Coordinates of C-alpha atoms (C1' of nucleotides) and ligand atoms in Angstrom, one line a residue:
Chain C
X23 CA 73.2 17.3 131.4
X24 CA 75.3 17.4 134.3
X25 CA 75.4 19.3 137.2
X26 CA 77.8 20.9 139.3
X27 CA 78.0 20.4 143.0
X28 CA 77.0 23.8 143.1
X29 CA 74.6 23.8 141.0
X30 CA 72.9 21.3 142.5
X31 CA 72.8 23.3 145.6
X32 CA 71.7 26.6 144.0
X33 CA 69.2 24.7 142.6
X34 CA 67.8 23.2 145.9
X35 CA 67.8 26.3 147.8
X36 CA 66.2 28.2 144.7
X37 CA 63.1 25.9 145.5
X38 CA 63.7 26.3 149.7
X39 CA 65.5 23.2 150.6
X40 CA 67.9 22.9 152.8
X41 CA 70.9 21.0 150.9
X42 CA 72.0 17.6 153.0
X43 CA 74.3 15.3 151.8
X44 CA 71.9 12.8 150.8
X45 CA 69.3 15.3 149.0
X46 CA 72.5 16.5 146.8
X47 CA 72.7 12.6 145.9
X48 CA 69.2 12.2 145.0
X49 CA 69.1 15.4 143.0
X50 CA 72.3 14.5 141.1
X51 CA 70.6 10.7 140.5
X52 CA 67.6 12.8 139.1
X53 CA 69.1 15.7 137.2
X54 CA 72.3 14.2 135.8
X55 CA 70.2 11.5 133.7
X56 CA 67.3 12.7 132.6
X57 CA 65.1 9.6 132.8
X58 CA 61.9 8.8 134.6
X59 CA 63.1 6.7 137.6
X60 CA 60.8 4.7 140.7
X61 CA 62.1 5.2 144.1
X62 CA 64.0 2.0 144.6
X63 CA 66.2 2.3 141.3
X64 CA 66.8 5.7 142.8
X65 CA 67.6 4.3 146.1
X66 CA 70.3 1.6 144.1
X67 CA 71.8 4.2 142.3
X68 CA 72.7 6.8 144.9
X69 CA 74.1 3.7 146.7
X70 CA 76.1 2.7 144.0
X71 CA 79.7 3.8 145.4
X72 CA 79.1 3.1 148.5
X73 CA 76.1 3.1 150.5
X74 CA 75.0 6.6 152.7
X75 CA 71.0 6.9 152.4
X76 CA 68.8 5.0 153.7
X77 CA 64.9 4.2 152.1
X78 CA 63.6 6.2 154.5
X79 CA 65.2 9.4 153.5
X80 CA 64.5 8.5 149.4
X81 CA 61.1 8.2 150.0
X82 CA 61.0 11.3 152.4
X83 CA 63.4 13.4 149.7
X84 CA 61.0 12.5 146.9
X85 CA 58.0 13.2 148.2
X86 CA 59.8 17.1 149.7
X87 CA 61.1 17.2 145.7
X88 CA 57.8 16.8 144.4
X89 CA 55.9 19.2 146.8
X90 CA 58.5 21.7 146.1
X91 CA 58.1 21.6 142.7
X92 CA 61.4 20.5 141.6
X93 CA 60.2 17.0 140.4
X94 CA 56.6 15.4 139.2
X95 CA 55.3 12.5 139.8
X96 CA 54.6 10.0 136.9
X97 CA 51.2 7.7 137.0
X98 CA 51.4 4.8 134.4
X99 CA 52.4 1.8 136.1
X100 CA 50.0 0.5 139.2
X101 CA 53.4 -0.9 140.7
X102 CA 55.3 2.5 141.5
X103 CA 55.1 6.2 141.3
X104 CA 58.2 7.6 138.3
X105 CA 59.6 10.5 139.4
X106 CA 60.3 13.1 136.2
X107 CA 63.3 15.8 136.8
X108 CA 61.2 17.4 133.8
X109 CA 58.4 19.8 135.5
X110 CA 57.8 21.6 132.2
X111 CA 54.3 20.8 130.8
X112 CA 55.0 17.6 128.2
X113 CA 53.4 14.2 127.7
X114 CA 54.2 10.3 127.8
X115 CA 54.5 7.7 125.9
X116 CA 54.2 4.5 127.6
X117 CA 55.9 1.1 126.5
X118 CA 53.3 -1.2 127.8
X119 CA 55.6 -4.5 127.4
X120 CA 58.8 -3.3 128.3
X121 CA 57.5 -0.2 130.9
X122 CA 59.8 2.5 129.2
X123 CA 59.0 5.9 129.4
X124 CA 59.6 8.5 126.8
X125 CA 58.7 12.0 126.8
X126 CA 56.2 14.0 123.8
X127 CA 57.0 17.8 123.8
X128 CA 53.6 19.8 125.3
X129 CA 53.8 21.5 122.0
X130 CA 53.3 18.3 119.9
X131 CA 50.1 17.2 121.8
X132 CA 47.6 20.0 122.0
X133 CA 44.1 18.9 123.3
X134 CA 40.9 20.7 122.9
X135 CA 37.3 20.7 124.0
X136 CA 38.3 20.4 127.5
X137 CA 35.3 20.1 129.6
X138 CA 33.4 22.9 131.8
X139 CA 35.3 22.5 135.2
X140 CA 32.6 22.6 138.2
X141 CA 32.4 26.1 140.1
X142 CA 35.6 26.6 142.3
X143 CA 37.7 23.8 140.2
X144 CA 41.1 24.6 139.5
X145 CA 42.6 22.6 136.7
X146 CA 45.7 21.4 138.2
X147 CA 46.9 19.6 135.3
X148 CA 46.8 17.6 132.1
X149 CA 48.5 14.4 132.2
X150 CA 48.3 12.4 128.4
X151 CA 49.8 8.7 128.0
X152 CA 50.0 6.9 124.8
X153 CA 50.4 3.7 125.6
X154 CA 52.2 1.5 122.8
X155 CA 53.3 -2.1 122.1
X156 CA 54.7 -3.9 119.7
X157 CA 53.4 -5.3 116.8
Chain E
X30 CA 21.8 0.5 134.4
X31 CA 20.7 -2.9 135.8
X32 CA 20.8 -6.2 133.9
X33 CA 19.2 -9.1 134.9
X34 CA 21.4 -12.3 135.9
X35 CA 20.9 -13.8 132.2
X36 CA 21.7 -10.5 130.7
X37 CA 24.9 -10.6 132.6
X38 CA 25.7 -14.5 131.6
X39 CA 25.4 -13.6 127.8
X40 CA 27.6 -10.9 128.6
X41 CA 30.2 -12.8 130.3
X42 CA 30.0 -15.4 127.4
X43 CA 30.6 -13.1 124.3
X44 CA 33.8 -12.5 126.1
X45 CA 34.4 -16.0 126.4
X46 CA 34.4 -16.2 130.0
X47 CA 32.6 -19.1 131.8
X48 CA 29.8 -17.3 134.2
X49 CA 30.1 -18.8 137.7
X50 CA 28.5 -17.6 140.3
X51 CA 31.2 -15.3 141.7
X52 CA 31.9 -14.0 138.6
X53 CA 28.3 -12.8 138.1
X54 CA 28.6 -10.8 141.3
X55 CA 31.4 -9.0 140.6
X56 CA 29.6 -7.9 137.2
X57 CA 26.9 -7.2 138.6
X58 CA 28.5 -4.4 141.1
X59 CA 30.8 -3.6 138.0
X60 CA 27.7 -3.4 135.3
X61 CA 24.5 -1.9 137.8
X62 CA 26.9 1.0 139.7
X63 CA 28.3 2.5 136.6
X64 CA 31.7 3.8 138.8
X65 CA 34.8 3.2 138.8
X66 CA 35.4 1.0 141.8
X67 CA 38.8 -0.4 143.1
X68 CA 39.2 -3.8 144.3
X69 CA 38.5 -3.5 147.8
X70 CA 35.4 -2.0 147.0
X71 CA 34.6 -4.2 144.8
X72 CA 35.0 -6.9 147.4
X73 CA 33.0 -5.0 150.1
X74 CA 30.2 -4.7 147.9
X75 CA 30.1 -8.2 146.9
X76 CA 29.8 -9.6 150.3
X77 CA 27.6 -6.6 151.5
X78 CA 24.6 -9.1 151.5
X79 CA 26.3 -12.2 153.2
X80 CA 30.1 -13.3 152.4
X81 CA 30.9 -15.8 149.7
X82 CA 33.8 -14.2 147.4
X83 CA 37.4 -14.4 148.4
X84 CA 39.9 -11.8 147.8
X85 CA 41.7 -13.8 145.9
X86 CA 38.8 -14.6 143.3
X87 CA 37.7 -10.7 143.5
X88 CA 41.5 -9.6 141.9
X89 CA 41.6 -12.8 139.8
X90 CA 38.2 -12.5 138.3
X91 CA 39.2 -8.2 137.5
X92 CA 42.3 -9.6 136.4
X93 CA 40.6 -11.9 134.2
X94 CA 37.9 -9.0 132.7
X95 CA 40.3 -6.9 131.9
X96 CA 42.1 -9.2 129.8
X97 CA 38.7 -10.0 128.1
X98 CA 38.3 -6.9 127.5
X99 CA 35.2 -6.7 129.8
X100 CA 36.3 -4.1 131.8
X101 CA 39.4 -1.5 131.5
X102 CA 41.9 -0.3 134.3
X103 CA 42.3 3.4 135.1
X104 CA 45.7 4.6 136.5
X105 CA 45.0 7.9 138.5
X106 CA 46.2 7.2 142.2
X107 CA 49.2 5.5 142.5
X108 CA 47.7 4.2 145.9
X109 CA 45.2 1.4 143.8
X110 CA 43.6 0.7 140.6
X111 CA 40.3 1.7 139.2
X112 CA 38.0 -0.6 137.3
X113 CA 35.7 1.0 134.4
X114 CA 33.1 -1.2 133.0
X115 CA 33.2 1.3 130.4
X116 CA 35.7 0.5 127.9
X117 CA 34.7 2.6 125.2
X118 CA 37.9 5.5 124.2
X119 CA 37.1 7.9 127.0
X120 CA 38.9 10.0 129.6
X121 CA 38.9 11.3 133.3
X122 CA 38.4 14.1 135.5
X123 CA 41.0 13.4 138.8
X124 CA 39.9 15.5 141.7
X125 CA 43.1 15.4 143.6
X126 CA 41.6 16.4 146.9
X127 CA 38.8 13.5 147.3
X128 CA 39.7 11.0 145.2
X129 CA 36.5 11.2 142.6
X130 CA 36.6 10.5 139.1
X131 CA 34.5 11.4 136.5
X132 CA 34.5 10.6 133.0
X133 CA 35.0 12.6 130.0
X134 CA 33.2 11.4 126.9
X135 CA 35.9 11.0 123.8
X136 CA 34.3 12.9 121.1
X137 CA 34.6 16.1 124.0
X138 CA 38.4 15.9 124.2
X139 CA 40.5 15.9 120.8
X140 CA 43.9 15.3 120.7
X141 CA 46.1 16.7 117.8
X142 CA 49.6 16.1 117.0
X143 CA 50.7 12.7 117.8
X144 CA 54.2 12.1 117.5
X145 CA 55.8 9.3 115.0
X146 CA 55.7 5.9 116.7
X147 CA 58.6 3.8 116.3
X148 CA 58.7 1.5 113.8
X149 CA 56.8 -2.0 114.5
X150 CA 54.6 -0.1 117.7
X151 CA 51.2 0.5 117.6
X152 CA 48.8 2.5 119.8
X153 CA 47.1 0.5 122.1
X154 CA 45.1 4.0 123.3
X155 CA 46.1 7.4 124.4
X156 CA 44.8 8.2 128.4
X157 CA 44.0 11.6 129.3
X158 CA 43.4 12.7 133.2
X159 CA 42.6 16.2 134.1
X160 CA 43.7 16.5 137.4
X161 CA 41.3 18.7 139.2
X162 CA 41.3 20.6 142.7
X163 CA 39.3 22.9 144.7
X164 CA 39.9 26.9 144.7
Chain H
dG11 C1' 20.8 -37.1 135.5
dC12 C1' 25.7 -38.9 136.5
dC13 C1' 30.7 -38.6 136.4
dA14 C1' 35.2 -37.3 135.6
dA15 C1' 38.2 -33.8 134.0
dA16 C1' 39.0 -29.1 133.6
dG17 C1' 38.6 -25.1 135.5
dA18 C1' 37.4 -21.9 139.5
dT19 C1' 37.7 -20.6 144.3
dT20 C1' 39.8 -20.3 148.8
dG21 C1' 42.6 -19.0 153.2
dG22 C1' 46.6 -17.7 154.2
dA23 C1' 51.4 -16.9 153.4
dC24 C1' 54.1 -13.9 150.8
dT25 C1' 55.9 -9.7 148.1
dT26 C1' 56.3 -5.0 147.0
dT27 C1' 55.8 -0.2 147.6
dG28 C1' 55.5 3.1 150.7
dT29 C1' 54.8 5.3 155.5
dC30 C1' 55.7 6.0 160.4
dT31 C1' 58.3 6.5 164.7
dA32 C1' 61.4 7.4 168.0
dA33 C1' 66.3 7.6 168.5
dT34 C1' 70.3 9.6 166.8
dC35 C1' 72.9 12.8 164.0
dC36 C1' 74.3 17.0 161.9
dC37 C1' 74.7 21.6 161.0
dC38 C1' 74.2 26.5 161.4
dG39 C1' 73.4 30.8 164.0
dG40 C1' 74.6 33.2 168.0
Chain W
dC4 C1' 81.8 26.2 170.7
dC5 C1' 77.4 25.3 172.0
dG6 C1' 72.4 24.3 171.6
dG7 C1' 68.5 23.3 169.2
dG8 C1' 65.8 22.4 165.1
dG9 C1' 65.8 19.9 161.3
dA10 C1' 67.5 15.6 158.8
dT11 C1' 68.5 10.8 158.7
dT12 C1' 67.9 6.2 160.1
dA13 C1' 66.6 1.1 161.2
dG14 C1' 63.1 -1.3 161.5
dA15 C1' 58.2 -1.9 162.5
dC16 C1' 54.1 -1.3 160.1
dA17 C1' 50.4 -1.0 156.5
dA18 C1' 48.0 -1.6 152.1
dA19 C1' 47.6 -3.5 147.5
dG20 C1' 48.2 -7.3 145.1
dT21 C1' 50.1 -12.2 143.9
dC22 C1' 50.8 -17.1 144.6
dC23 C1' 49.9 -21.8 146.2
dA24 C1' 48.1 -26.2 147.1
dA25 C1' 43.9 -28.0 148.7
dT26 C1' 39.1 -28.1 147.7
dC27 C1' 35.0 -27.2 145.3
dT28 C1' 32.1 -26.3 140.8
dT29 C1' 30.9 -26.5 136.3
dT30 C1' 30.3 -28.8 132.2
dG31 C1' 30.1 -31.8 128.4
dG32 C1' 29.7 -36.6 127.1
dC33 C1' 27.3 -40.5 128.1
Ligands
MN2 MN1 79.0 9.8 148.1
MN3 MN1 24.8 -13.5 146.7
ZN4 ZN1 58.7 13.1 131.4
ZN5 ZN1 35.7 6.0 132.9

DNA sequence: GCCAAAGATTGGACTTTGTCTAATCCCCGG
DNA sequence: CCGGGGATTAGACAAAGTCCAATCTTTGGC
């Protein structure tokens, strides 16, 4: 669950970024616990010790993760993006009181009777939320 | 596809909701256009003819449907929320490159293998988006 | 129909999430 | 040991949505 300095930055280069100080932060934050975190809990934590990155460069590192394929993004909650160190295909179940996120294997869910795409339509993915409460 | 302004008061009234004459506009954009509209459309539409509904009373009054269960939410772009005045179990096409959303009717898409719920949680509904692009 | 109370609407201030910009900083290759 | 391209930054900005206190409507009892 946790990764080496090193690791870290085979990892990052592996998926063409150049490894900063701040990115090897951000990645650690991400792949060390392997939760579903929003940009300004990620921000908190990688300031934890003592702060060294800004919002500016969270936001910007997130958004280079995700369109590097390193990370995914995470729609459920209209208030902020989740960002998931998990880009395997799987599922989410989603706490609607207390806003937790767990993951569901891909292989537990299977879905069929997809629909006919439109000519020239790519599917780019399949994202499933099970939204739950309690009672 | 179009009710007629008594049709809409009924409406309004199953769902306990007192029919005022704001409230009848925003259904009537929700109810005649059968889309899935954010709010800002929502208020552009409304006032399209000459201006009498307030932002404020446009999100209160979608706030207010959806806990009715007039209308339901659909979380697809992290940017805004989508209103469906179709709250039957249903599911969504996501083109990624424009923004479109099209429904999926339920008894299309089956889902198999949902996992154990916690004890004392119940399924308030599963979502499924099919993220879509061109090529 | 009339009136008061309860409820709805409103402009505008405010909050939150995220983006942009231009100045500065850092780091690597030559 | 440079020099330059990329990365980082503070802070301004933008968009979506909420909140508030003042005002306006609706409604039910008479
Ligand atoms: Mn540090
Ligand atoms: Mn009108
Ligand atoms: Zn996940
Ligand atoms: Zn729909």
């Amino acid at each position: 669950m946790s990764y080496s300095r090193h690791q870290l930055i085979a990892l990052l280069r592996k998926h063409g970024i150049a490894p900063t100080h701040q990115r090897l932060e951000i990645a650690n934050v991400l792949f060390s616990r392997c939760e579903h975190l929003a940009a300004d809990q990620i921000l908190t934590l990688v300031n934890e010790r003592h702060a060294e990155t800004s919002k500016a460069t969270v936001y910007n590192t997130l958004n280079l993760f995700r369109d590097c394929g390193l990370i995914r993004e995470v729609i459920v909650d209209p208030k902020r993006v989740f960002y998931d160190p998990n880009t395997q295909p799987h599922h989410h179940l989603y706490n609607v009181d207390t806003g937790e996120i767990t993951d569901i294997p891909a292989d537990d869910l299977t879905v069929s009777g997809m629909p006919e795409l439109p000519p020239g339509m790519v599917t780019e993915g399949v994202d499933i939320v099970v939204r739950i409460r309690a009672l």
